[in-house]
């Protein structure tokens, strides 16, 4: 497995390197967690949304965050509909062999929806939510659970976008300089390596 050079690059003369995206991703996740802890909520899915939504720049943040948010909505909607039908057959909602059929149908519907709306990057995060609903959600709370996961993801993505907008390169450079974490000049763009697109290939930014 190759290291993610979007977050860390190890120059020969500096084996430990923290890039701008590392700082901004950590800041976004921490701010989301703080917000939820203040109000007594569980920040897990919001933090995931923030981490997914933090790209090299605003355009990549919109793409990454959009993938996560759109996928969560589609996966949640498909999961709610299928689980509703499932508990009409299996009232206690416990996973059975029939769940496998619902999972198969759900993944096909999810992929089709993402293709129709031209957002293939939503397939993976949508599949995560779909599986959680089908296999790990109590019957009494499956609707509220799904809705709150959509809201949590939206909050996380929004914080990621705000973080990328507020923490400009110049501002982060000043912060890193104060923390004695500034880059070597030759590696100043190390954390600007192109993101992997929805299909897992490098895209121009």
Tab-separated table of C-alpha atoms in Angstrom:
chain	number	residue	atom	x	y	z
A	1	UNK	CA	0.000	0.000	0.000
A	2	UNK	CA	1.390	3.390	-0.975
A	3	UNK	CA	1.346	6.301	1.526
A	4	UNK	CA	-1.124	9.138	0.974
A	5	UNK	CA	1.085	11.960	-0.201
A	6	UNK	CA	-1.827	14.374	0.058
A	7	UNK	CA	-1.177	14.403	3.782
A	8	UNK	CA	2.471	13.629	4.285
A	9	UNK	CA	5.650	13.838	2.248
A	10	UNK	CA	8.998	12.811	3.660
A	11	UNK	CA	11.873	14.821	2.210
A	12	UNK	CA	15.289	13.193	2.454
A	13	UNK	CA	16.506	15.787	4.915
A	14	UNK	CA	13.259	15.918	6.865
A	15	UNK	CA	11.734	12.510	7.614
A	16	UNK	CA	8.844	14.113	9.499
A	17	UNK	CA	6.626	16.461	7.526
A	18	UNK	CA	3.189	17.884	8.267
A	19	UNK	CA	1.467	19.538	5.333
A	20	UNK	CA	-1.222	22.203	5.191
A	21	UNK	CA	-3.954	19.718	4.409
A	22	UNK	CA	-3.010	17.698	7.490
A	23	UNK	CA	-3.422	20.778	9.676
A	24	UNK	CA	-6.720	21.810	8.091
A	25	UNK	CA	-8.175	18.280	8.230
A	26	UNK	CA	-7.282	17.946	11.910
A	27	UNK	CA	-8.721	21.399	12.629
A	28	UNK	CA	-12.010	20.650	10.846
A	29	UNK	CA	-12.500	17.328	12.639
A	30	UNK	CA	-11.610	18.843	16.010
A	31	UNK	CA	-13.995	21.794	15.592
A	32	UNK	CA	-16.833	19.469	14.627
A	33	UNK	CA	-16.157	17.216	17.615
A	34	UNK	CA	-16.055	20.231	19.955
A	35	UNK	CA	-19.351	21.527	18.592
A	36	UNK	CA	-21.088	18.186	19.132
A	37	UNK	CA	-19.609	17.629	22.587
A	38	UNK	CA	-20.813	21.059	23.678
A	39	UNK	CA	-24.369	20.091	22.759
A	40	UNK	CA	-24.054	16.539	24.068
A	41	UNK	CA	-24.177	14.801	20.675
A	42	UNK	CA	-22.150	12.017	19.109
A	43	UNK	CA	-19.709	13.582	16.629
A	44	UNK	CA	-18.678	10.382	14.825
A	45	UNK	CA	-20.459	10.840	11.496
A	46	UNK	CA	-19.959	14.602	11.477
A	47	UNK	CA	-16.210	14.119	11.957
A	48	UNK	CA	-16.178	11.587	9.129
A	49	UNK	CA	-17.972	14.128	6.937
A	50	UNK	CA	-15.387	16.775	7.829
A	51	UNK	CA	-12.451	14.489	7.040
A	52	UNK	CA	-14.002	13.341	3.767
A	53	UNK	CA	-14.850	16.914	2.818
A	54	UNK	CA	-11.421	18.471	3.280
A	55	UNK	CA	-9.662	18.705	-0.083
A	56	UNK	CA	-6.548	20.472	-1.302
A	57	UNK	CA	-8.605	23.522	-2.226
A	58	UNK	CA	-12.223	24.691	-2.311
A	59	UNK	CA	-13.015	22.933	-5.583
A	60	UNK	CA	-11.761	19.595	-4.246
A	61	UNK	CA	-13.542	20.186	-0.940
A	62	UNK	CA	-16.798	20.700	-2.796
A	63	UNK	CA	-16.193	17.517	-4.772
A	64	UNK	CA	-15.136	15.382	-1.798
A	65	UNK	CA	-17.791	16.822	0.505
A	66	UNK	CA	-20.437	16.536	-2.169
A	67	UNK	CA	-19.555	12.878	-2.665
A	68	UNK	CA	-19.960	12.193	1.029
A	69	UNK	CA	-23.137	14.237	1.501
A	70	UNK	CA	-24.904	13.126	-1.674
A	71	UNK	CA	-23.929	9.493	-1.101
A	72	UNK	CA	-25.204	9.609	2.476
A	73	UNK	CA	-28.551	11.038	1.386
A	74	UNK	CA	-29.073	8.504	-1.405
A	75	UNK	CA	-27.843	5.597	0.715
A	76	UNK	CA	-30.030	6.724	3.596
A	77	UNK	CA	-33.152	7.079	1.465
A	78	UNK	CA	-32.643	3.727	-0.229
A	79	UNK	CA	-31.892	2.118	3.131
A	80	UNK	CA	-35.029	3.556	4.752
A	81	UNK	CA	-37.249	2.337	1.906
A	82	UNK	CA	-35.770	-1.150	1.820
A	83	UNK	CA	-35.703	-1.573	5.581
A	84	UNK	CA	-39.342	-0.528	5.752
A	85	UNK	CA	-40.261	-3.302	3.342
A	86	UNK	CA	-37.980	-5.722	5.197
A	87	UNK	CA	-39.614	-5.217	8.602
A	88	UNK	CA	-43.008	-5.808	7.023
A	89	UNK	CA	-41.714	-9.323	6.326
A	90	UNK	CA	-39.379	-9.731	9.339
A	91	UNK	CA	-40.955	-7.516	12.057
A	92	UNK	CA	-37.996	-7.690	14.460
A	93	UNK	CA	-35.600	-6.448	11.750
A	94	UNK	CA	-32.964	-9.078	12.543
A	95	UNK	CA	-30.609	-9.861	9.641
A	96	UNK	CA	-31.489	-13.043	7.769
A	97	UNK	CA	-30.623	-14.526	4.403
A	98	UNK	CA	-33.386	-12.321	2.999
A	99	UNK	CA	-31.289	-9.298	4.007
A	100	UNK	CA	-28.757	-10.328	1.391
A	101	UNK	CA	-31.364	-9.918	-1.337
A	102	UNK	CA	-32.281	-6.480	-0.004
A	103	UNK	CA	-28.601	-5.540	0.119
A	104	UNK	CA	-28.106	-6.633	-3.496
A	105	UNK	CA	-31.129	-4.632	-4.658
A	106	UNK	CA	-30.092	-1.642	-2.554
A	107	UNK	CA	-26.569	-1.475	-3.973
A	108	UNK	CA	-27.901	-1.684	-7.538
A	109	UNK	CA	-30.414	1.104	-6.843
A	110	UNK	CA	-27.750	3.220	-5.138
A	111	UNK	CA	-25.324	2.906	-8.040
A	112	UNK	CA	-28.091	3.640	-10.539
A	113	UNK	CA	-29.133	6.789	-8.659
A	114	UNK	CA	-25.555	8.044	-8.466
A	115	UNK	CA	-25.138	7.454	-12.185
A	116	UNK	CA	-28.393	9.220	-13.001
A	117	UNK	CA	-27.369	12.268	-10.986
A	118	UNK	CA	-23.814	12.065	-12.378
A	119	UNK	CA	-22.243	11.741	-8.935
A	120	UNK	CA	-20.406	8.383	-8.955
A	121	UNK	CA	-18.261	9.431	-6.009
A	122	UNK	CA	-21.338	9.050	-3.783
A	123	UNK	CA	-21.460	5.277	-4.243
A	124	UNK	CA	-18.941	4.345	-1.529
A	125	UNK	CA	-20.241	6.584	1.291
A	126	UNK	CA	-23.814	5.774	0.287
A	127	UNK	CA	-23.042	2.068	0.498
A	128	UNK	CA	-21.696	2.516	4.026
A	129	UNK	CA	-24.955	4.092	5.219
A	130	UNK	CA	-27.046	1.513	3.359
A	131	UNK	CA	-25.219	-1.385	5.034
A	132	UNK	CA	-25.483	0.200	8.481
A	133	UNK	CA	-29.243	0.650	8.097
A	134	UNK	CA	-29.839	-2.877	6.829
A	135	UNK	CA	-27.586	-4.687	9.299
A	136	UNK	CA	-27.133	-2.539	12.374
A	137	UNK	CA	-30.136	-0.296	13.048
A	138	UNK	CA	-32.910	-0.963	15.599
A	139	UNK	CA	-36.413	-1.189	14.148
A	140	UNK	CA	-37.678	1.566	16.430
A	141	UNK	CA	-35.128	4.166	15.312
A	142	UNK	CA	-34.154	3.375	11.735
A	143	UNK	CA	-35.834	6.482	10.274
A	144	UNK	CA	-34.519	8.951	12.858
A	145	UNK	CA	-31.096	7.303	12.744
A	146	UNK	CA	-30.874	7.716	8.987
A	147	UNK	CA	-32.071	11.322	9.049
A	148	UNK	CA	-29.631	12.304	11.785
A	149	UNK	CA	-26.745	10.682	9.882
A	150	UNK	CA	-27.612	12.837	6.874
A	151	UNK	CA	-27.676	15.944	9.076
A	152	UNK	CA	-24.409	14.981	10.791
A	153	UNK	CA	-22.698	14.481	7.445
A	154	UNK	CA	-23.969	17.838	6.217
A	155	UNK	CA	-22.587	19.567	9.319
A	156	UNK	CA	-19.205	17.904	8.895
A	157	UNK	CA	-18.975	18.808	5.205
A	158	UNK	CA	-20.024	22.399	5.937
A	159	UNK	CA	-17.302	22.765	8.570
A	160	UNK	CA	-14.749	21.317	6.132
A	161	UNK	CA	-15.741	23.876	3.491
A	162	UNK	CA	-15.595	26.735	5.996
A	163	UNK	CA	-12.205	25.533	7.228
A	164	UNK	CA	-10.784	25.452	3.718
A	165	UNK	CA	-12.230	28.888	3.009
A	166	UNK	CA	-10.968	30.504	6.222
A	167	UNK	CA	-7.557	28.843	6.554
A	168	UNK	CA	-5.883	30.179	3.448
A	169	UNK	CA	-2.376	29.060	2.482
A	170	UNK	CA	-0.878	32.248	3.916
A	171	UNK	CA	-2.721	31.850	7.212
A	172	UNK	CA	-1.729	28.217	7.623
A	173	UNK	CA	1.886	29.042	6.693
A	174	UNK	CA	1.980	31.563	9.536
A	175	UNK	CA	0.510	29.056	11.992
A	176	UNK	CA	2.950	26.346	10.932
A	177	UNK	CA	5.872	28.760	11.200
A	178	UNK	CA	4.886	29.599	14.769
A	179	UNK	CA	4.727	25.876	15.552
A	180	UNK	CA	8.084	25.351	13.826
A	181	UNK	CA	6.445	23.029	11.294
A	182	UNK	CA	7.074	25.088	8.156
A	183	UNK	CA	7.976	23.231	4.957
A	184	UNK	CA	11.331	23.052	3.269
A	185	UNK	CA	11.049	25.302	0.212
A	186	UNK	CA	11.484	22.400	-2.189
A	187	UNK	CA	8.450	20.697	-0.697
A	188	UNK	CA	6.162	23.653	-0.267
A	189	UNK	CA	3.632	22.073	-2.611
A	190	UNK	CA	3.910	18.581	-1.145
A	191	UNK	CA	0.374	18.582	0.207
A	192	UNK	CA	-0.980	19.820	-3.105
A	193	UNK	CA	-0.657	16.426	-4.800
A	194	UNK	CA	-3.805	15.873	-6.899
A	195	UNK	CA	-6.694	14.107	-5.164
A	196	UNK	CA	-7.838	10.732	-6.327
A	197	UNK	CA	-11.099	11.086	-8.147
A	198	UNK	CA	-14.247	9.014	-7.624
A	199	UNK	CA	-12.842	6.209	-9.763
A	200	UNK	CA	-9.545	6.171	-7.856
A	201	UNK	CA	-7.481	7.913	-10.535
A	202	UNK	CA	-5.643	11.197	-10.262
A	203	UNK	CA	-7.521	14.244	-11.477
A	204	UNK	CA	-6.219	17.691	-12.281
A	205	UNK	CA	-7.083	20.377	-9.753
